[in-house]
PDB file of C-alpha atoms in Angstrom:
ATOM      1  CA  UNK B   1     -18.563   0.137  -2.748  1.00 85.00           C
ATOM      2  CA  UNK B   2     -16.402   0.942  -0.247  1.00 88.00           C
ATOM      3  CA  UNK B   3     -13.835   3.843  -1.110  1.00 93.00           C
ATOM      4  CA  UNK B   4     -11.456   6.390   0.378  1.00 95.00           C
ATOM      5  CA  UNK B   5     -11.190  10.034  -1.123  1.00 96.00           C
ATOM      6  CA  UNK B   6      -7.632  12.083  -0.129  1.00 95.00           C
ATOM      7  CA  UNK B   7      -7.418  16.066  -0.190  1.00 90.00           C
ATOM      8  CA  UNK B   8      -4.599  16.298  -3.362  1.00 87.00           C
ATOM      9  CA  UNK B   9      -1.314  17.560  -3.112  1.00 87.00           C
ATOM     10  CA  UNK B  10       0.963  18.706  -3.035  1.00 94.00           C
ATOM     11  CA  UNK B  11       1.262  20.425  -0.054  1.00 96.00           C
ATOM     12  CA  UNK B  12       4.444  22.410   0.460  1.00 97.00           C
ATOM     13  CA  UNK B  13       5.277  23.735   3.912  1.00 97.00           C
ATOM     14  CA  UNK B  14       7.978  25.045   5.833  1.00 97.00           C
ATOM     15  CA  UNK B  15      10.060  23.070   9.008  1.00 97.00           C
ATOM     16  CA  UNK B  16       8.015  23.828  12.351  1.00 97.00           C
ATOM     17  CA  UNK B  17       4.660  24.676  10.376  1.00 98.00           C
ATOM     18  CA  UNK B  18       1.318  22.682  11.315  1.00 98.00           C
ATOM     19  CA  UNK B  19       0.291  19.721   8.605  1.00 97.00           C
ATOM     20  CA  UNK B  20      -3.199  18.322   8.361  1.00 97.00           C
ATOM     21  CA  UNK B  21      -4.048  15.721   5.469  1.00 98.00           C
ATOM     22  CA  UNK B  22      -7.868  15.345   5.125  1.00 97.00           C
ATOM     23  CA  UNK B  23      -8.770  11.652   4.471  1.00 98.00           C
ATOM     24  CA  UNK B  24     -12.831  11.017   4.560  1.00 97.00           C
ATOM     25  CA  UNK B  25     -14.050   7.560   3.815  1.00 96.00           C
ATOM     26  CA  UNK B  26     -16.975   5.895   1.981  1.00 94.00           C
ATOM     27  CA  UNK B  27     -17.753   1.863   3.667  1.00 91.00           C
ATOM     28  CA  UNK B  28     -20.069  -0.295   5.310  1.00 84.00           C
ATOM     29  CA  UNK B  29     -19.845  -1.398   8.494  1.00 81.00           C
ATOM     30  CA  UNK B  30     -16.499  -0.705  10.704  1.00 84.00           C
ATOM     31  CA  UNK B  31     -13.583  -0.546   8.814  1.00 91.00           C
ATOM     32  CA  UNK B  32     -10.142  -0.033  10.088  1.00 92.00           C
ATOM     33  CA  UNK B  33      -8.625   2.851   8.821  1.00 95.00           C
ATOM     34  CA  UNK B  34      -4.357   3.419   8.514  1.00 96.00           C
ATOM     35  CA  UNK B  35      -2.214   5.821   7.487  1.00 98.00           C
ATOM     36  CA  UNK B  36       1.120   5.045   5.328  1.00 97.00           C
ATOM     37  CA  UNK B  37       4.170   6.833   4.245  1.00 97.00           C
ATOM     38  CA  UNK B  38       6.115   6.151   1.045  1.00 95.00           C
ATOM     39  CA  UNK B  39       9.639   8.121   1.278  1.00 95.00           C
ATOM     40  CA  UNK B  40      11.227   8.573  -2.339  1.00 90.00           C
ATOM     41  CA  UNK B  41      11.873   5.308  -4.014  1.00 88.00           C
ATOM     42  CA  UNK B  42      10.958   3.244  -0.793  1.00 91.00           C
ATOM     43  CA  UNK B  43       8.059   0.692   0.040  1.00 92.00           C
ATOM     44  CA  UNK B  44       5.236   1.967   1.962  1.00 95.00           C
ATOM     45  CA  UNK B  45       5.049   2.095   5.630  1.00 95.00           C
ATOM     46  CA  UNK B  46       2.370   1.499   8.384  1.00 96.00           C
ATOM     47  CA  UNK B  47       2.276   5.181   9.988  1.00 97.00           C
ATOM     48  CA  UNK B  48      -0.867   4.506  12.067  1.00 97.00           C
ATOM     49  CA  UNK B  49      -3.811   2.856  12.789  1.00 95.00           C
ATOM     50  CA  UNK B  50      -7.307   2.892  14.360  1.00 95.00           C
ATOM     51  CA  UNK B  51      -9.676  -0.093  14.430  1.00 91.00           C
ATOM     52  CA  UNK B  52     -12.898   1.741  15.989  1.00 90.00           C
ATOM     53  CA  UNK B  53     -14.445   4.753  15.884  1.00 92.00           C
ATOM     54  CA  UNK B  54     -12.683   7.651  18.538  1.00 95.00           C
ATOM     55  CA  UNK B  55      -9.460   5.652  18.162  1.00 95.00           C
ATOM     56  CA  UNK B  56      -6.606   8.127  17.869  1.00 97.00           C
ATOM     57  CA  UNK B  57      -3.343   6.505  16.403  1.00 96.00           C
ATOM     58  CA  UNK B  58      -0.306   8.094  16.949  1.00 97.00           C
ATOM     59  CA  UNK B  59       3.659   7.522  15.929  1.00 97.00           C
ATOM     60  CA  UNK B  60       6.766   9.326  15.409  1.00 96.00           C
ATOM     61  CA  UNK B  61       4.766  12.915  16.524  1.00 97.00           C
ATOM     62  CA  UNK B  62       1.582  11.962  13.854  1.00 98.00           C
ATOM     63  CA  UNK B  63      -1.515  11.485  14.877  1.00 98.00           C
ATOM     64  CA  UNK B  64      -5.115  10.698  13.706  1.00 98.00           C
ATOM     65  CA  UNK B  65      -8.574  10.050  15.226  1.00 98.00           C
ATOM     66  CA  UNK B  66     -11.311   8.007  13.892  1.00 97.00           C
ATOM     67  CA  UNK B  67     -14.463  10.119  13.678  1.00 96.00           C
ATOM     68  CA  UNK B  68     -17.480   7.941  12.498  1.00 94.00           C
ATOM     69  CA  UNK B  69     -19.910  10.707  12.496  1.00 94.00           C
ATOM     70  CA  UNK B  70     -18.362  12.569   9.838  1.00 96.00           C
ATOM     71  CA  UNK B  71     -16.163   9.827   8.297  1.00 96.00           C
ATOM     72  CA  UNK B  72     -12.864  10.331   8.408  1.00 97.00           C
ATOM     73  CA  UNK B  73      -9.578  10.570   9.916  1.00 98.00           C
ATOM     74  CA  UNK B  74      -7.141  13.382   9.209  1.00 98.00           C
ATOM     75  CA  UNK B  75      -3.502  12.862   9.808  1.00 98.00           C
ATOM     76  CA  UNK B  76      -2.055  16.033  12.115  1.00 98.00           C
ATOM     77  CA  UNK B  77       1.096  16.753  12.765  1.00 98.00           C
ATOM     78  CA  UNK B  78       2.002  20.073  15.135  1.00 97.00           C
ATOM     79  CA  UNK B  79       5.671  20.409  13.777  1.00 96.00           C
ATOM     80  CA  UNK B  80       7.088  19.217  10.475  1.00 98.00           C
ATOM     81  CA  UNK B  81      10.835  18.184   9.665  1.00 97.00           C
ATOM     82  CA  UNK B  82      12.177  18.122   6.231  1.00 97.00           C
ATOM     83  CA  UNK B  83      12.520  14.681   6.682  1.00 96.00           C
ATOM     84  CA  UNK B  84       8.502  14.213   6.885  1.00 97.00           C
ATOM     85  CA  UNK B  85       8.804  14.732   3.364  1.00 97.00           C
ATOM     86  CA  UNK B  86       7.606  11.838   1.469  1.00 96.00           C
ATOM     87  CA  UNK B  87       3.819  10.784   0.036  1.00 96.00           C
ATOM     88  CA  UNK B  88       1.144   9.895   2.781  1.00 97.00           C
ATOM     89  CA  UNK B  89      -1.863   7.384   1.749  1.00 97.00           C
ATOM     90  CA  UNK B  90      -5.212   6.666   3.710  1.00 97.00           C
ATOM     91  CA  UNK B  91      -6.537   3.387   3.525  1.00 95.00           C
ATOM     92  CA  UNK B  92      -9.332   1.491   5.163  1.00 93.00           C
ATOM     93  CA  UNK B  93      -9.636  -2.193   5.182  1.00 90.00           C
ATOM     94  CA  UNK B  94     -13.978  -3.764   5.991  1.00 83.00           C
ATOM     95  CA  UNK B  95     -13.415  -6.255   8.180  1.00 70.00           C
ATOM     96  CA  UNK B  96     -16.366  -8.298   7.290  1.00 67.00           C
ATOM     97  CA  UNK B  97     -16.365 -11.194   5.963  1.00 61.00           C
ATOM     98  CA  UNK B  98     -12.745 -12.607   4.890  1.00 62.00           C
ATOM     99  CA  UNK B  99     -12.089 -10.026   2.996  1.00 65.00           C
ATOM    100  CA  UNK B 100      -8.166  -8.847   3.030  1.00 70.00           C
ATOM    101  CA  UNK B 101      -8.104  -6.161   0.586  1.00 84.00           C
ATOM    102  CA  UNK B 102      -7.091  -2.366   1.367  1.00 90.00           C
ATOM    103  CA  UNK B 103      -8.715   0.275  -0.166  1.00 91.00           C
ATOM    104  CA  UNK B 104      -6.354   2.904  -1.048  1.00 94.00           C
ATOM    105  CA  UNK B 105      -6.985   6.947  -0.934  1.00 94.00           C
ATOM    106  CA  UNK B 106      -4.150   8.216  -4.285  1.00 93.00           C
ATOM    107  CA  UNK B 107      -2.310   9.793  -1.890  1.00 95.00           C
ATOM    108  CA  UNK B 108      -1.490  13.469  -0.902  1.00 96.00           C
ATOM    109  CA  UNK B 109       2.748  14.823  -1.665  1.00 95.00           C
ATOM    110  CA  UNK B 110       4.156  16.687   1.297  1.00 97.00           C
ATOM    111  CA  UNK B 111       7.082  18.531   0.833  1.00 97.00           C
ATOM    112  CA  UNK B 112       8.800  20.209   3.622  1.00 97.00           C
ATOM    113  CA  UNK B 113      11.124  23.167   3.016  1.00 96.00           C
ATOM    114  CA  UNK B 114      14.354  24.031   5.272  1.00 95.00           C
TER     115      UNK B 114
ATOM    116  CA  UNK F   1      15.253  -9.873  10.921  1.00 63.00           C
ATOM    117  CA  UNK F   2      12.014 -10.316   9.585  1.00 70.00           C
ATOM    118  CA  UNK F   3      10.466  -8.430   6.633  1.00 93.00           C
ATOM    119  CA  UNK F   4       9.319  -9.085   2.804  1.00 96.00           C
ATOM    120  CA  UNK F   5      11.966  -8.890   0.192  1.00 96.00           C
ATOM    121  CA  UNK F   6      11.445  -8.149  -3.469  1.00 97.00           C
ATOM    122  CA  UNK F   7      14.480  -7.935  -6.350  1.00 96.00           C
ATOM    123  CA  UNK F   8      15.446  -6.966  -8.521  1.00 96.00           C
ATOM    124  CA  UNK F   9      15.716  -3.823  -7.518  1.00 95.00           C
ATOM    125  CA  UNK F  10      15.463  -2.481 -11.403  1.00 96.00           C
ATOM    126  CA  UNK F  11      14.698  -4.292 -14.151  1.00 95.00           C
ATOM    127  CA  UNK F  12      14.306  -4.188 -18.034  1.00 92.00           C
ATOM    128  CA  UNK F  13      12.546  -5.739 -20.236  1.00 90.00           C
ATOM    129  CA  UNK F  14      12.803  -6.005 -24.067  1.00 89.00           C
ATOM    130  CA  UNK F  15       9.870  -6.048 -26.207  1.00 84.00           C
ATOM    131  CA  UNK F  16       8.154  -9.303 -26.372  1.00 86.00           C
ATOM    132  CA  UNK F  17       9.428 -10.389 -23.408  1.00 92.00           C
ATOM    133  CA  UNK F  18       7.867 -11.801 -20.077  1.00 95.00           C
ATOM    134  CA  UNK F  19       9.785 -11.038 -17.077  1.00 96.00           C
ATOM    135  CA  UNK F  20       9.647 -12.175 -13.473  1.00 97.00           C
ATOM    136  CA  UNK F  21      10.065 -10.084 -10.333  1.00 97.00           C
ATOM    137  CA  UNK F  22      10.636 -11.792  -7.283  1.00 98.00           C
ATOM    138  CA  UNK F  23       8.798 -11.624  -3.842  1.00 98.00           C
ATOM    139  CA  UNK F  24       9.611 -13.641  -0.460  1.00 98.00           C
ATOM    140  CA  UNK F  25       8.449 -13.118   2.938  1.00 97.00           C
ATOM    141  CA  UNK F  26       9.682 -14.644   6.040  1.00 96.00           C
ATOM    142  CA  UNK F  27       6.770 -12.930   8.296  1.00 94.00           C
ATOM    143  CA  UNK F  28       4.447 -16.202   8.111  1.00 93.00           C
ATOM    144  CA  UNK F  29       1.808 -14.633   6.715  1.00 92.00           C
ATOM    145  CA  UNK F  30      -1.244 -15.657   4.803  1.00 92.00           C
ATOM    146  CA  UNK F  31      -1.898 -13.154   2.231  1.00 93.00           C
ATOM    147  CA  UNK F  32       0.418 -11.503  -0.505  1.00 95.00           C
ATOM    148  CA  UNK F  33      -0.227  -8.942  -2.833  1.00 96.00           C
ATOM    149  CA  UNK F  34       0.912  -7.392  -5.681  1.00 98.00           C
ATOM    150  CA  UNK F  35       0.747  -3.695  -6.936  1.00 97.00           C
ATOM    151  CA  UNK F  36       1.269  -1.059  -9.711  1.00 97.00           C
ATOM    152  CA  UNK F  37       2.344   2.325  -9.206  1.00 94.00           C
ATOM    153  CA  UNK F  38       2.319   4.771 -11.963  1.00 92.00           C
ATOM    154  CA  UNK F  39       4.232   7.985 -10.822  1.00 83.00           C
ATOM    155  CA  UNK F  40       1.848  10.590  -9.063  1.00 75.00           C
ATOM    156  CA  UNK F  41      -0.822   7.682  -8.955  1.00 79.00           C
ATOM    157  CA  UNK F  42      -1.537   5.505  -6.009  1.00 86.00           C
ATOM    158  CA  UNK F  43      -1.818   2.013  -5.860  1.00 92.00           C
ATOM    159  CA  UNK F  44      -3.179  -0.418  -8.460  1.00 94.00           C
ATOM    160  CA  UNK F  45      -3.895  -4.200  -7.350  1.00 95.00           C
ATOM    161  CA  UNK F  46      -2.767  -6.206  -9.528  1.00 97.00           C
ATOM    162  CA  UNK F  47      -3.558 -10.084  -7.974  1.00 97.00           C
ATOM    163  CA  UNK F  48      -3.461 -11.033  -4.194  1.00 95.00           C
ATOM    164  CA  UNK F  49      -3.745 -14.576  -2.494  1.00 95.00           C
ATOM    165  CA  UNK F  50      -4.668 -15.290   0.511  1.00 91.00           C
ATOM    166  CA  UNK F  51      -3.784 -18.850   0.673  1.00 92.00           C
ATOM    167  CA  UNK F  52      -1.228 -21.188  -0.463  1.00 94.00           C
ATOM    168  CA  UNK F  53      -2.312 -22.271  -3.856  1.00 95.00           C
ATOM    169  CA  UNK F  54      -4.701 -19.807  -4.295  1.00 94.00           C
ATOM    170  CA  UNK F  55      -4.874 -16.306  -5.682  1.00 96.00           C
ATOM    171  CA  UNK F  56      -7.343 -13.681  -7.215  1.00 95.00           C
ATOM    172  CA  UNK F  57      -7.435 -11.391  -9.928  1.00 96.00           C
ATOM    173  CA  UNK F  58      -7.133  -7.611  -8.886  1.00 94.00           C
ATOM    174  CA  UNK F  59      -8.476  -4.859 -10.263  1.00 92.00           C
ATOM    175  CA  UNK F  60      -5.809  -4.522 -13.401  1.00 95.00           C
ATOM    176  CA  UNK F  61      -5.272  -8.319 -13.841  1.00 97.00           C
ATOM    177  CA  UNK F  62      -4.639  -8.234 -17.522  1.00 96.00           C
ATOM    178  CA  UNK F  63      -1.091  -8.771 -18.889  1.00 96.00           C
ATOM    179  CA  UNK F  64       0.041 -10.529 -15.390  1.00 97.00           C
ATOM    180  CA  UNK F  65       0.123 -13.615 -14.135  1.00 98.00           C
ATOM    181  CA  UNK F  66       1.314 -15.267 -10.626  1.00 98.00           C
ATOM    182  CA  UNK F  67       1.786 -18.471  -8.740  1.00 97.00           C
ATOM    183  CA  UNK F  68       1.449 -19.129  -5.245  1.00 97.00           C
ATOM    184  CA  UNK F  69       2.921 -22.757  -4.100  1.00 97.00           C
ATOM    185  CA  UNK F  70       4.991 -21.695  -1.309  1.00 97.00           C
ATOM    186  CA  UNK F  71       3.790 -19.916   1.758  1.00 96.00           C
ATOM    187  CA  UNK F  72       7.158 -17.912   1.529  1.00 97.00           C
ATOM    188  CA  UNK F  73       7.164 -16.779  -2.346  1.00 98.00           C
ATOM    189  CA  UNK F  74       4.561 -14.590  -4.538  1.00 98.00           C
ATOM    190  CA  UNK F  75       6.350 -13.958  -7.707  1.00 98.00           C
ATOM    191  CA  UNK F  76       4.513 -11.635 -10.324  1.00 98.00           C
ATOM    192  CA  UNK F  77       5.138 -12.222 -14.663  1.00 97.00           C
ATOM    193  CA  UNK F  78       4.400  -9.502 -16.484  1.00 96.00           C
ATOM    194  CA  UNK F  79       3.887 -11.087 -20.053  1.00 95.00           C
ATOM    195  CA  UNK F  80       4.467  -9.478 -23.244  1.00 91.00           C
ATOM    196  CA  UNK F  81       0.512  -8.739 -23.344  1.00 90.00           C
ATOM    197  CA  UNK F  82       0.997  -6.162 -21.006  1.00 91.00           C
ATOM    198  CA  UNK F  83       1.681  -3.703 -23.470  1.00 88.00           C
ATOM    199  CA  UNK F  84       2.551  -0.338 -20.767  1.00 91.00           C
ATOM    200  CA  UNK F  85       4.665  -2.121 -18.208  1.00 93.00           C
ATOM    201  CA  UNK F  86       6.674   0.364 -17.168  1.00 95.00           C
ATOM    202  CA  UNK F  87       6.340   1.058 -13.367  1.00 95.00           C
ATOM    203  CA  UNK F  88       7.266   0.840  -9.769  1.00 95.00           C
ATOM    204  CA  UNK F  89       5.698  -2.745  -8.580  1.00 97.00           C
ATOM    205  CA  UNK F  90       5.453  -3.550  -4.924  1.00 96.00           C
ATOM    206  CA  UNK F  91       4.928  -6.437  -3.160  1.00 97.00           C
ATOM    207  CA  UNK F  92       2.792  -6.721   0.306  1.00 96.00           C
ATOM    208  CA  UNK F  93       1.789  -9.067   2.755  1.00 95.00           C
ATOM    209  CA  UNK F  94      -0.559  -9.374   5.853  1.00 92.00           C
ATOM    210  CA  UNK F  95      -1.264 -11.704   8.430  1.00 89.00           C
ATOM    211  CA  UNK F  96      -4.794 -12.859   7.658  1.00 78.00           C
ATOM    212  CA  UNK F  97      -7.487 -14.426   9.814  1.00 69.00           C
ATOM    213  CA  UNK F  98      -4.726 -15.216  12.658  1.00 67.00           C
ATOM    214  CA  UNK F  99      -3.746 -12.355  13.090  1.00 64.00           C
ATOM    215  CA  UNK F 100      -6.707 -10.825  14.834  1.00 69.00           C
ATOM    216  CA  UNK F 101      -7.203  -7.264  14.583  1.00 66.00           C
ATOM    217  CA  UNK F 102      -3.902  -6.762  12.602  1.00 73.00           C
ATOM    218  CA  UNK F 103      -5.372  -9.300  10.101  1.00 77.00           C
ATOM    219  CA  UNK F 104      -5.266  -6.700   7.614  1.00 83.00           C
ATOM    220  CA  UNK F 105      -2.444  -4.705   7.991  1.00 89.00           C
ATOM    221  CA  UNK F 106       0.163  -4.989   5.333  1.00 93.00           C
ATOM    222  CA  UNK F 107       4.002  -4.710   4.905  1.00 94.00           C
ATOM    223  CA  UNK F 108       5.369  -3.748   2.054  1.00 95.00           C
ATOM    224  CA  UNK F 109       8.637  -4.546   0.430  1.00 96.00           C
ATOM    225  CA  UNK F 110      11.222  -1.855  -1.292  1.00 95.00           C
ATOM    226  CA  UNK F 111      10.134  -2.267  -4.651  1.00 96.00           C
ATOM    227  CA  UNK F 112      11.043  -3.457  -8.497  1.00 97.00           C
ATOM    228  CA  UNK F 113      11.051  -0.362 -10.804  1.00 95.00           C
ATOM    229  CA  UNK F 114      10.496  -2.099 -14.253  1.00 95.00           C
ATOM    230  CA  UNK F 115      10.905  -0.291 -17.436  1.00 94.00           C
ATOM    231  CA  UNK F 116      11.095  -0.810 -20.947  1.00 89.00           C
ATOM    232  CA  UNK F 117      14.035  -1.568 -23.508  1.00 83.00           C
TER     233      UNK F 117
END
């Protein structure tokens, strides 16, 4: 089945350093593939997005790109704020059929130190 | 403004008790879901619908139940079968089939953190 595999956490970096957060996915067909962000005790929150393969998505300086070839879409960020801080998730929905479910990567912990 | 809202916000239960956490959404949407989240775990479906009326198990079913006879309102019971209740729960919706390539993208609300008496 269809299934979406996160590099663990958690990653601990200092303001201004580079971030990358592999995400590599498992599915048939062409999924859609989003990013989310879940600050402490909050909801989650749509990051990004990419419904086809070279999409990049891109908000709030993060971005990702949709690589079919070798399956999956790393979230990049050049410069990270202590308020990036929070847990990121991958997720990829299969569009066939009427399928509505997510599946979910466990999510990767970034910490960002002053 | 528009968005999904769940309360409480915290909640306890006593032992042998069921206990019902709300969840509205004023976005329109088809589909609502319902998850678990255990800390430094990710999320757990509990049941989703994607129609008024209508709902499916997810993939840790047991010890919940749900209704779905508003459009608006999804709200989750966790009975006294469910034995480890103690958890963040969050609520979601999406647009479904009308909502074209976004079809699948969900919103989440802030959360219920339930735990035990």
């Amino acid at each position: 089945g269809d299934s979406v595999t996160q590099m663990e956490g958690p990653v601990t970096l200092s303001e201004e350093a580079f971030l990358t957060i592999n995400c590599t996915y498992t599915a048939t067909g062409y999924p859609s593939l989003f990013w989310y962000v879940q600050y402490p005790g909050e909801g989650l929150q749509l990051l990004l997005k990419a419904t086809k393969a070279d999409d990049k998505g891109s908000n709030k300086g993060f971005e990702a790109t949709y690589r079919k070839e070798t399956t999956s879409f790393h979230l990049e960020k050049g410069s990270v704020q202590v308020s990036d801080s929070a847990v990121y998730f991958c997720a990829l929905s299969n569009n066939a059929g009427n399928n509505r479910k997510l599946i979910w990567g466990l999510g990767t912990s970034l910490a960002v130190n002053p | 403004d528009g968005g999904i809202t769940q309360s409480p916000k915290y909640l306890f239960r006593k032992e042998g008790q069921n206990v019902t956490l709300s969840c509205e959404q004023n976005l329109n949407h088809d589909a609502m879901y319902w998850y678990r989240q255990d800390p430094g775990q990710g999320l757990r479906l509990i049941y989703y619908s994607q129609i008024v009326n209508d709902f499916q198990k997810g993939d840790i079913a047991e010890g919940y139940s749900v209704s779905r006879e508003k459009k608006e309102s999804f709200p989750l019971t966790v009975t006294s079968a469910q034995k480890n209740p103690t958890a963040f729960y969050l609520c979601a919706s999406s647009p479904g089939t009308s909502g074209g390539l976004a079809k699948n993208i969900q919103y989440f609300g802030a959360g219920t953190r339930l735990s035990v008496l």
